[in-house]
Amino acid sequence: MTEQPVMTPAAERVLEVVEKLFYDNGIHAVGVDMIAAEAGVTKKTLYDRFGSKDAIVRLYLERRDARWREHVTAVVEQPGRFSPRRRVLLMFDALESWMAAENPRGCAFVNALAELPDPDHPARPAIASEKQWVLDYLRQLVRETGARNPRKVAASLFMLFEGAAVAASFDVVAGAVAGARDAARQLLDAAL
Amino acid sequence: MTEQPVMTPAAERVLEVVEKLFYDNGIHAVGVDMIAAEAGVTKKTLYDRFGSKDAIVRLYLERRDARWREHVTAVVEQPGRFSPRRRVLLMFDALESWMAAENPRGCAFVNALAELPDPDHPARPAIASEKQWVLDYLRQLVRETGARNPRKVAASLFMLFEGAAVAASFDVVAGAVAGARDAARQLLDAAL
DNA sequence: TGGTAAGTATACCGGTCAGTTTAGTTCGAC
DNA sequence: GTCGAACTAAACTGACCGGTATACTTACCA
C-alpha cells in the first residue's frame, strides 16, 4: 500500500504496461525484455527505476490492490445511504462489475500466489494484504448490520466471494457472482 | 482421465516426483533438468517416454484429478448408508481431510490455470474437467436430497467449496472448510 | 555555464530453458 | 544368439532469462 513518491514518465509507462502483461500472461511468462519493449523503454531505464523484476511485481500487485479497494469502496459507500444489510450485498455488486470490466482470468492475487510459492518473495505482503482487507471489510460491514456471529458470517461470505471469482474464471457456473450474492443474502438474513 | 496403458519404472518415477515438484513450486519454476535429476532419470529417457514437458504437465494434472475423485467418492460413498443430506456435507469433510493430508498451497487446478493462460495448452482439458466434475457431483448429491432449485443450491455450495480452498491457502480464516460446511448446511436445509 | 537526472542504443554476462544427439549398456523374449 | 526395448552418460543447440556495462543525448536548473 505504500505508494511510491513520484514516478518518472518512463516508470509510469512500465507500470501501466505491466498491469495487463502480468495479469493476462502470468508473471513468470513475462520477461523484462518484453516489458521494456512493450513500454517503449530501455532495459537500462527499467533497472535504473526499479532495480529488479521482483520490485516491479510488487508494485504491480500493490497498485492493483489500490485500484481494487477504490472500486469496492466507491460501490459500497456510494452516496444515498444504503442500509448496512444492503451495503454487505453491494460488495458482491462491486465484484460483479470488477470482473466484467477488468478480466476473466480470476483473482490476480490468487494467481500471483500460485506463481510465487516463496514466502520471502517481496511481493508476498501485497498478496496477503489484499485478502486480509477484503475479509476485514466484510467483517466491518456485517458487524454494522447487527447480525449474530458477525465473524462467522463474514467468513462464510468471504468464501462465497472468493469462490465466485474462481467459478467465474473457470466459466463453469453461469451468473456465478449473482448466485453468490443470493446465497450471501440468505446467510446474512438468517443471522439478523 | 484417459489413464495411460503402462508406464515403465522410470516413467512412473518421473510422474511420482513431478506431483510434488509441480504442486510445491509451480509448473514454470520446475525445469525438465530438475525433474530428471529428482527422478534419477536421464533427460533422454524422459523425452523418450513423454515427448515434451507439456505432456508431463497434462499427466500430472490427470493423475492428481483421478486421486482426488477417488478420495472424494471414498468419503462420500463410504459404507454405512448415509442420508442424501449427510452425503452432501461429506463433500466438505472430504475437502477438509484432503487439504490437511495433501497440501497447503490451495487447489492445484486453480494454480495450474493461473500459470497456463493459453486456451490451447494440452493440459487445459484436465483443468476444466476437474472443476466440472466437482460441480456435477454436487448437483447430483443435492438432487438426491430432493431440495428445491438443486442447480442453484449446488452452484452456491460449489462456490463455498472453492472459496474454502482459497481461504485455507491464504491462511486468512481459521477453520475455513468447517465454516464452509456450516454455511452449506444452512443453505441446503433452507431448500429442503 | 556547468552539473545532474532521465533517457536512448546496444552489446554483453553467466545461467537456465526445452529439447536433441551420439554412443554405449543391460536384459528379457523369441 | 540375436534383436529390441529401456535405460545411462554426457555433450550440445538456440533461445531466452534477469541483470550489467559503456557511451551518448536531451533538458532543466542553479
PDB file of N, CA, C and O in Angstrom, chain A residues 63-116:
ATOM      1  N   ARG A  63      -0.368  -1.709  -6.697  1.00  0.00           N
ATOM      2  CA  ARG A  63      -1.213  -0.759  -7.435  1.00  0.00           C
ATOM      3  C   ARG A  63      -2.547  -1.369  -7.813  1.00  0.00           C
ATOM      4  O   ARG A  63      -3.573  -0.692  -7.818  1.00  0.00           O
ATOM      5  N   ARG A  64      -2.527  -2.647  -8.160  1.00  0.00           N
ATOM      6  CA  ARG A  64      -3.796  -3.305  -8.481  1.00  0.00           C
ATOM      7  C   ARG A  64      -4.679  -3.375  -7.238  1.00  0.00           C
ATOM      8  O   ARG A  64      -5.893  -3.134  -7.306  1.00  0.00           O
ATOM      9  N   ASP A  65      -4.068  -3.683  -6.115  1.00  0.00           N
ATOM     10  CA  ASP A  65      -4.803  -3.723  -4.858  1.00  0.00           C
ATOM     11  C   ASP A  65      -5.431  -2.360  -4.571  1.00  0.00           C
ATOM     12  O   ASP A  65      -6.600  -2.270  -4.186  1.00  0.00           O
ATOM     13  N   ALA A  66      -4.671  -1.308  -4.771  1.00  0.00           N
ATOM     14  CA  ALA A  66      -5.184   0.045  -4.512  1.00  0.00           C
ATOM     15  C   ALA A  66      -6.384   0.354  -5.408  1.00  0.00           C
ATOM     16  O   ALA A  66      -7.400   0.890  -4.949  1.00  0.00           O
ATOM     17  N   ARG A  67      -6.256   0.015  -6.675  1.00  0.00           N
ATOM     18  CA  ARG A  67      -7.376   0.232  -7.615  1.00  0.00           C
ATOM     19  C   ARG A  67      -8.599  -0.549  -7.182  1.00  0.00           C
ATOM     20  O   ARG A  67      -9.735  -0.066  -7.246  1.00  0.00           O
ATOM     21  N   TRP A  68      -8.395  -1.796  -6.772  1.00  0.00           N
ATOM     22  CA  TRP A  68      -9.484  -2.683  -6.357  1.00  0.00           C
ATOM     23  C   TRP A  68     -10.214  -2.127  -5.130  1.00  0.00           C
ATOM     24  O   TRP A  68     -11.430  -2.071  -5.084  1.00  0.00           O
ATOM     25  N   ARG A  69      -9.439  -1.675  -4.147  1.00  0.00           N
ATOM     26  CA  ARG A  69     -10.060  -1.142  -2.930  1.00  0.00           C
ATOM     27  C   ARG A  69     -10.859   0.111  -3.239  1.00  0.00           C
ATOM     28  O   ARG A  69     -11.947   0.332  -2.694  1.00  0.00           O
ATOM     29  N   GLU A  70     -10.325   0.942  -4.130  1.00  0.00           N
ATOM     30  CA  GLU A  70     -11.061   2.145  -4.525  1.00  0.00           C
ATOM     31  C   GLU A  70     -12.373   1.774  -5.201  1.00  0.00           C
ATOM     32  O   GLU A  70     -13.415   2.373  -4.947  1.00  0.00           O
ATOM     33  N   HIS A  71     -12.298   0.774  -6.062  1.00  0.00           N
ATOM     34  CA  HIS A  71     -13.508   0.337  -6.764  1.00  0.00           C
ATOM     35  C   HIS A  71     -14.557  -0.152  -5.770  1.00  0.00           C
ATOM     36  O   HIS A  71     -15.721   0.247  -5.828  1.00  0.00           O
ATOM     37  N   VAL A  72     -14.143  -1.010  -4.857  1.00  0.00           N
ATOM     38  CA  VAL A  72     -15.082  -1.590  -3.888  1.00  0.00           C
ATOM     39  C   VAL A  72     -15.700  -0.503  -3.013  1.00  0.00           C
ATOM     40  O   VAL A  72     -16.931  -0.421  -2.881  1.00  0.00           O
ATOM     41  N   THR A  73     -14.863   0.346  -2.447  1.00  0.00           N
ATOM     42  CA  THR A  73     -15.398   1.365  -1.542  1.00  0.00           C
ATOM     43  C   THR A  73     -16.284   2.360  -2.295  1.00  0.00           C
ATOM     44  O   THR A  73     -17.265   2.846  -1.751  1.00  0.00           O
ATOM     45  N   ALA A  74     -15.957   2.621  -3.556  1.00  0.00           N
ATOM     46  CA  ALA A  74     -16.795   3.530  -4.330  1.00  0.00           C
ATOM     47  C   ALA A  74     -18.191   2.953  -4.523  1.00  0.00           C
ATOM     48  O   ALA A  74     -19.187   3.675  -4.512  1.00  0.00           O
ATOM     49  N   VAL A  75     -18.276   1.630  -4.701  1.00  0.00           N
ATOM     50  CA  VAL A  75     -19.578   0.996  -4.903  1.00  0.00           C
ATOM     51  C   VAL A  75     -20.334   0.878  -3.579  1.00  0.00           C
ATOM     52  O   VAL A  75     -21.528   1.178  -3.496  1.00  0.00           O
ATOM     53  N   VAL A  76     -19.625   0.449  -2.535  1.00  0.00           N
ATOM     54  CA  VAL A  76     -20.291   0.172  -1.251  1.00  0.00           C
ATOM     55  C   VAL A  76     -20.683   1.460  -0.540  1.00  0.00           C
ATOM     56  O   VAL A  76     -21.748   1.551   0.063  1.00  0.00           O
ATOM     57  N   GLU A  77     -19.808   2.464  -0.626  1.00  0.00           N
ATOM     58  CA  GLU A  77     -20.069   3.706   0.110  1.00  0.00           C
ATOM     59  C   GLU A  77     -20.575   4.806  -0.800  1.00  0.00           C
ATOM     60  O   GLU A  77     -20.336   5.987  -0.555  1.00  0.00           O
ATOM     61  N   GLN A  78     -21.266   4.407  -1.858  1.00  0.00           N
ATOM     62  CA  GLN A  78     -21.798   5.426  -2.765  1.00  0.00           C
ATOM     63  C   GLN A  78     -22.848   6.258  -2.035  1.00  0.00           C
ATOM     64  O   GLN A  78     -23.537   5.765  -1.151  1.00  0.00           O
ATOM     65  N   PRO A  79     -22.945   7.531  -2.415  1.00  0.00           N
ATOM     66  CA  PRO A  79     -23.900   8.419  -1.750  1.00  0.00           C
ATOM     67  C   PRO A  79     -25.318   7.880  -1.906  1.00  0.00           C
ATOM     68  O   PRO A  79     -25.631   7.230  -2.893  1.00  0.00           O
ATOM     69  N   GLY A  80     -26.172   8.141  -0.940  1.00  0.00           N
ATOM     70  CA  GLY A  80     -27.544   7.655  -0.987  1.00  0.00           C
ATOM     71  C   GLY A  80     -27.884   6.889   0.272  1.00  0.00           C
ATOM     72  O   GLY A  80     -29.028   6.548   0.507  1.00  0.00           O
ATOM     73  N   ARG A  81     -26.857   6.629   1.075  1.00  0.00           N
ATOM     74  CA  ARG A  81     -27.075   5.998   2.379  1.00  0.00           C
ATOM     75  C   ARG A  81     -27.878   4.723   2.306  1.00  0.00           C
ATOM     76  O   ARG A  81     -29.083   4.704   2.576  1.00  0.00           O
ATOM     77  N   PHE A  82     -27.212   3.683   1.898  1.00  0.00           N
ATOM     78  CA  PHE A  82     -27.868   2.386   1.897  1.00  0.00           C
ATOM     79  C   PHE A  82     -27.835   1.786   3.303  1.00  0.00           C
ATOM     80  O   PHE A  82     -26.981   2.143   4.116  1.00  0.00           O
ATOM     81  N   SER A  83     -28.721   0.865   3.546  1.00  0.00           N
ATOM     82  CA  SER A  83     -28.753   0.188   4.842  1.00  0.00           C
ATOM     83  C   SER A  83     -27.527  -0.692   4.981  1.00  0.00           C
ATOM     84  O   SER A  83     -26.936  -1.118   3.983  1.00  0.00           O
ATOM     85  N   PRO A  84     -27.123  -0.984   6.211  1.00  0.00           N
ATOM     86  CA  PRO A  84     -25.981  -1.883   6.429  1.00  0.00           C
ATOM     87  C   PRO A  84     -26.171  -3.205   5.697  1.00  0.00           C
ATOM     88  O   PRO A  84     -25.220  -3.702   5.083  1.00  0.00           O
ATOM     89  N   ARG A  85     -27.354  -3.783   5.779  1.00  0.00           N
ATOM     90  CA  ARG A  85     -27.616  -5.054   5.099  1.00  0.00           C
ATOM     91  C   ARG A  85     -27.363  -4.913   3.598  1.00  0.00           C
ATOM     92  O   ARG A  85     -26.744  -5.774   2.970  1.00  0.00           O
ATOM     93  N   ARG A  86     -27.835  -3.816   3.040  1.00  0.00           N
ATOM     94  CA  ARG A  86     -27.673  -3.582   1.618  1.00  0.00           C
ATOM     95  C   ARG A  86     -26.194  -3.378   1.258  1.00  0.00           C
ATOM     96  O   ARG A  86     -25.738  -3.815   0.197  1.00  0.00           O
ATOM     97  N   ARG A  87     -25.463  -2.747   2.151  1.00  0.00           N
ATOM     98  CA  ARG A  87     -24.046  -2.484   1.855  1.00  0.00           C
ATOM     99  C   ARG A  87     -23.242  -3.771   1.786  1.00  0.00           C
ATOM    100  O   ARG A  87     -22.317  -3.901   0.979  1.00  0.00           O
ATOM    101  N   VAL A  88     -23.607  -4.728   2.628  1.00  0.00           N
ATOM    102  CA  VAL A  88     -22.927  -6.031   2.568  1.00  0.00           C
ATOM    103  C   VAL A  88     -23.099  -6.626   1.171  1.00  0.00           C
ATOM    104  O   VAL A  88     -22.135  -7.095   0.547  1.00  0.00           O
ATOM    105  N   LEU A  89     -24.324  -6.565   0.669  1.00  0.00           N
ATOM    106  CA  LEU A  89     -24.598  -7.181  -0.637  1.00  0.00           C
ATOM    107  C   LEU A  89     -23.965  -6.386  -1.776  1.00  0.00           C
ATOM    108  O   LEU A  89     -23.662  -6.939  -2.839  1.00  0.00           O
ATOM    109  N   LEU A  90     -23.758  -5.095  -1.526  1.00  0.00           N
ATOM    110  CA  LEU A  90     -23.103  -4.269  -2.553  1.00  0.00           C
ATOM    111  C   LEU A  90     -21.667  -4.727  -2.811  1.00  0.00           C
ATOM    112  O   LEU A  90     -21.116  -4.487  -3.894  1.00  0.00           O
ATOM    113  N   MET A  91     -21.055  -5.382  -1.826  1.00  0.00           N
ATOM    114  CA  MET A  91     -19.730  -5.971  -2.045  1.00  0.00           C
ATOM    115  C   MET A  91     -19.754  -6.898  -3.264  1.00  0.00           C
ATOM    116  O   MET A  91     -18.801  -6.925  -4.056  1.00  0.00           O
ATOM    117  N   PHE A  92     -20.809  -7.648  -3.382  1.00  0.00           N
ATOM    118  CA  PHE A  92     -20.909  -8.598  -4.492  1.00  0.00           C
ATOM    119  C   PHE A  92     -21.203  -7.886  -5.810  1.00  0.00           C
ATOM    120  O   PHE A  92     -20.770  -8.337  -6.866  1.00  0.00           O
ATOM    121  N   ASP A  93     -21.929  -6.769  -5.724  1.00  0.00           N
ATOM    122  CA  ASP A  93     -22.104  -5.957  -6.934  1.00  0.00           C
ATOM    123  C   ASP A  93     -20.766  -5.397  -7.396  1.00  0.00           C
ATOM    124  O   ASP A  93     -20.485  -5.346  -8.599  1.00  0.00           O
ATOM    125  N   ALA A  94     -19.955  -4.999  -6.425  1.00  0.00           N
ATOM    126  CA  ALA A  94     -18.634  -4.468  -6.764  1.00  0.00           C
ATOM    127  C   ALA A  94     -17.793  -5.540  -7.453  1.00  0.00           C
ATOM    128  O   ALA A  94     -17.117  -5.284  -8.446  1.00  0.00           O
ATOM    129  N   LEU A  95     -17.858  -6.752  -6.918  1.00  0.00           N
ATOM    130  CA  LEU A  95     -17.113  -7.852  -7.539  1.00  0.00           C
ATOM    131  C   LEU A  95     -17.614  -8.117  -8.954  1.00  0.00           C
ATOM    132  O   LEU A  95     -16.823  -8.321  -9.878  1.00  0.00           O
ATOM    133  N   GLU A  96     -18.933  -8.073  -9.120  1.00  0.00           N
ATOM    134  CA  GLU A  96     -19.516  -8.362 -10.435  1.00  0.00           C
ATOM    135  C   GLU A  96     -19.047  -7.357 -11.490  1.00  0.00           C
ATOM    136  O   GLU A  96     -18.620  -7.737 -12.581  1.00  0.00           O
ATOM    137  N   SER A  97     -19.098  -6.079 -11.153  1.00  0.00           N
ATOM    138  CA  SER A  97     -18.693  -5.068 -12.136  1.00  0.00           C
ATOM    139  C   SER A  97     -17.183  -5.106 -12.366  1.00  0.00           C
ATOM    140  O   SER A  97     -16.705  -4.884 -13.480  1.00  0.00           O
ATOM    141  N   TRP A  98     -16.430  -5.423 -11.318  1.00  0.00           N
ATOM    142  CA  TRP A  98     -14.976  -5.550 -11.455  1.00  0.00           C
ATOM    143  C   TRP A  98     -14.618  -6.689 -12.411  1.00  0.00           C
ATOM    144  O   TRP A  98     -13.817  -6.521 -13.334  1.00  0.00           O
ATOM    145  N   MET A  99     -15.243  -7.829 -12.209  1.00  0.00           N
ATOM    146  CA  MET A  99     -14.960  -8.983 -13.058  1.00  0.00           C
ATOM    147  C   MET A  99     -15.363  -8.702 -14.506  1.00  0.00           C
ATOM    148  O   MET A  99     -14.645  -9.076 -15.439  1.00  0.00           O
ATOM    149  N   ALA A 100     -16.498  -8.066 -14.678  1.00  0.00           N
ATOM    150  CA  ALA A 100     -16.977  -7.800 -16.031  1.00  0.00           C
ATOM    151  C   ALA A 100     -16.073  -6.798 -16.742  1.00  0.00           C
ATOM    152  O   ALA A 100     -15.724  -6.984 -17.907  1.00  0.00           O
ATOM    153  N   ALA A 101     -15.685  -5.750 -16.032  1.00  0.00           N
ATOM    154  CA  ALA A 101     -14.899  -4.691 -16.667  1.00  0.00           C
ATOM    155  C   ALA A 101     -13.446  -5.093 -16.806  1.00  0.00           C
ATOM    156  O   ALA A 101     -12.816  -4.844 -17.826  1.00  0.00           O
ATOM    157  N   GLU A 102     -12.910  -5.731 -15.798  1.00  0.00           N
ATOM    158  CA  GLU A 102     -11.479  -5.964 -15.774  1.00  0.00           C
ATOM    159  C   GLU A 102     -11.065  -7.183 -16.570  1.00  0.00           C
ATOM    160  O   GLU A 102     -10.491  -7.060 -17.637  1.00  0.00           O
ATOM    161  N   ASN A 103     -11.409  -8.353 -16.053  1.00  0.00           N
ATOM    162  CA  ASN A 103     -10.792  -9.515 -16.682  1.00  0.00           C
ATOM    163  C   ASN A 103     -11.431 -10.829 -16.292  1.00  0.00           C
ATOM    164  O   ASN A 103     -11.995 -10.974 -15.219  1.00  0.00           O
ATOM    165  N   PRO A 104     -11.252 -11.802 -17.156  1.00  0.00           N
ATOM    166  CA  PRO A 104     -11.858 -13.108 -16.943  1.00  0.00           C
ATOM    167  C   PRO A 104     -10.890 -14.127 -16.362  1.00  0.00           C
ATOM    168  O   PRO A 104     -11.234 -15.296 -16.262  1.00  0.00           O
ATOM    169  N   ARG A 105      -9.709 -13.688 -15.981  1.00  0.00           N
ATOM    170  CA  ARG A 105      -8.715 -14.659 -15.502  1.00  0.00           C
ATOM    171  C   ARG A 105      -8.709 -14.783 -13.988  1.00  0.00           C
ATOM    172  O   ARG A 105      -7.717 -15.172 -13.385  1.00  0.00           O
ATOM    173  N   GLY A 106      -9.821 -14.444 -13.350  1.00  0.00           N
ATOM    174  CA  GLY A 106      -9.928 -14.644 -11.918  1.00  0.00           C
ATOM    175  C   GLY A 106      -9.137 -13.627 -11.111  1.00  0.00           C
ATOM    176  O   GLY A 106      -8.698 -12.595 -11.637  1.00  0.00           O
ATOM    177  N   CYS A 107      -8.937 -13.951  -9.851  1.00  0.00           N
ATOM    178  CA  CYS A 107      -8.293 -13.025  -8.931  1.00  0.00           C
ATOM    179  C   CYS A 107      -6.787 -12.985  -9.168  1.00  0.00           C
ATOM    180  O   CYS A 107      -6.101 -14.005  -9.111  1.00  0.00           O
ATOM    181  N   ALA A 108      -6.262 -11.779  -9.414  1.00  0.00           N
ATOM    182  CA  ALA A 108      -4.845 -11.605  -9.692  1.00  0.00           C
ATOM    183  C   ALA A 108      -3.986 -12.034  -8.505  1.00  0.00           C
ATOM    184  O   ALA A 108      -2.841 -12.472  -8.697  1.00  0.00           O
ATOM    185  N   PHE A 109      -4.526 -11.960  -7.312  1.00  0.00           N
ATOM    186  CA  PHE A 109      -3.740 -12.267  -6.117  1.00  0.00           C
ATOM    187  C   PHE A 109      -3.691 -13.773  -5.870  1.00  0.00           C
ATOM    188  O   PHE A 109      -2.675 -14.298  -5.453  1.00  0.00           O
ATOM    189  N   VAL A 110      -4.798 -14.437  -6.155  1.00  0.00           N
ATOM    190  CA  VAL A 110      -4.794 -15.900  -6.117  1.00  0.00           C
ATOM    191  C   VAL A 110      -3.815 -16.425  -7.159  1.00  0.00           C
ATOM    192  O   VAL A 110      -3.008 -17.320  -6.886  1.00  0.00           O
ATOM    193  N   ASN A 111      -3.852 -15.856  -8.348  1.00  0.00           N
ATOM    194  CA  ASN A 111      -2.949 -16.275  -9.412  1.00  0.00           C
ATOM    195  C   ASN A 111      -1.492 -15.992  -9.059  1.00  0.00           C
ATOM    196  O   ASN A 111      -0.605 -16.814  -9.334  1.00  0.00           O
ATOM    197  N   ALA A 112      -1.259 -14.840  -8.458  1.00  0.00           N
ATOM    198  CA  ALA A 112       0.113 -14.481  -8.087  1.00  0.00           C
ATOM    199  C   ALA A 112       0.639 -15.430  -7.007  1.00  0.00           C
ATOM    200  O   ALA A 112       1.789 -15.860  -7.061  1.00  0.00           O
ATOM    201  N   LEU A 113      -0.211 -15.771  -6.046  1.00  0.00           N
ATOM    202  CA  LEU A 113       0.218 -16.707  -5.003  1.00  0.00           C
ATOM    203  C   LEU A 113       0.586 -18.059  -5.606  1.00  0.00           C
ATOM    204  O   LEU A 113       1.530 -18.714  -5.156  1.00  0.00           O
ATOM    205  N   ALA A 114      -0.139 -18.456  -6.638  1.00  0.00           N
ATOM    206  CA  ALA A 114       0.159 -19.727  -7.301  1.00  0.00           C
ATOM    207  C   ALA A 114       1.547 -19.691  -7.929  1.00  0.00           C
ATOM    208  O   ALA A 114       2.249 -20.708  -7.981  1.00  0.00           O
ATOM    209  N   GLU A 115       1.960 -18.523  -8.392  1.00  0.00           N
ATOM    210  CA  GLU A 115       3.241 -18.410  -9.098  1.00  0.00           C
ATOM    211  C   GLU A 115       4.403 -18.088  -8.171  1.00  0.00           C
ATOM    212  O   GLU A 115       5.562 -18.229  -8.578  1.00  0.00           O
ATOM    213  N   LEU A 116       4.117 -17.607  -6.979  1.00  0.00           N
ATOM    214  CA  LEU A 116       5.184 -17.169  -6.069  1.00  0.00           C
ATOM    215  C   LEU A 116       5.111 -17.929  -4.750  1.00  0.00           C
ATOM    216  O   LEU A 116       4.692 -17.380  -3.734  1.00  0.00           O
TER     217      LEU A 116
END
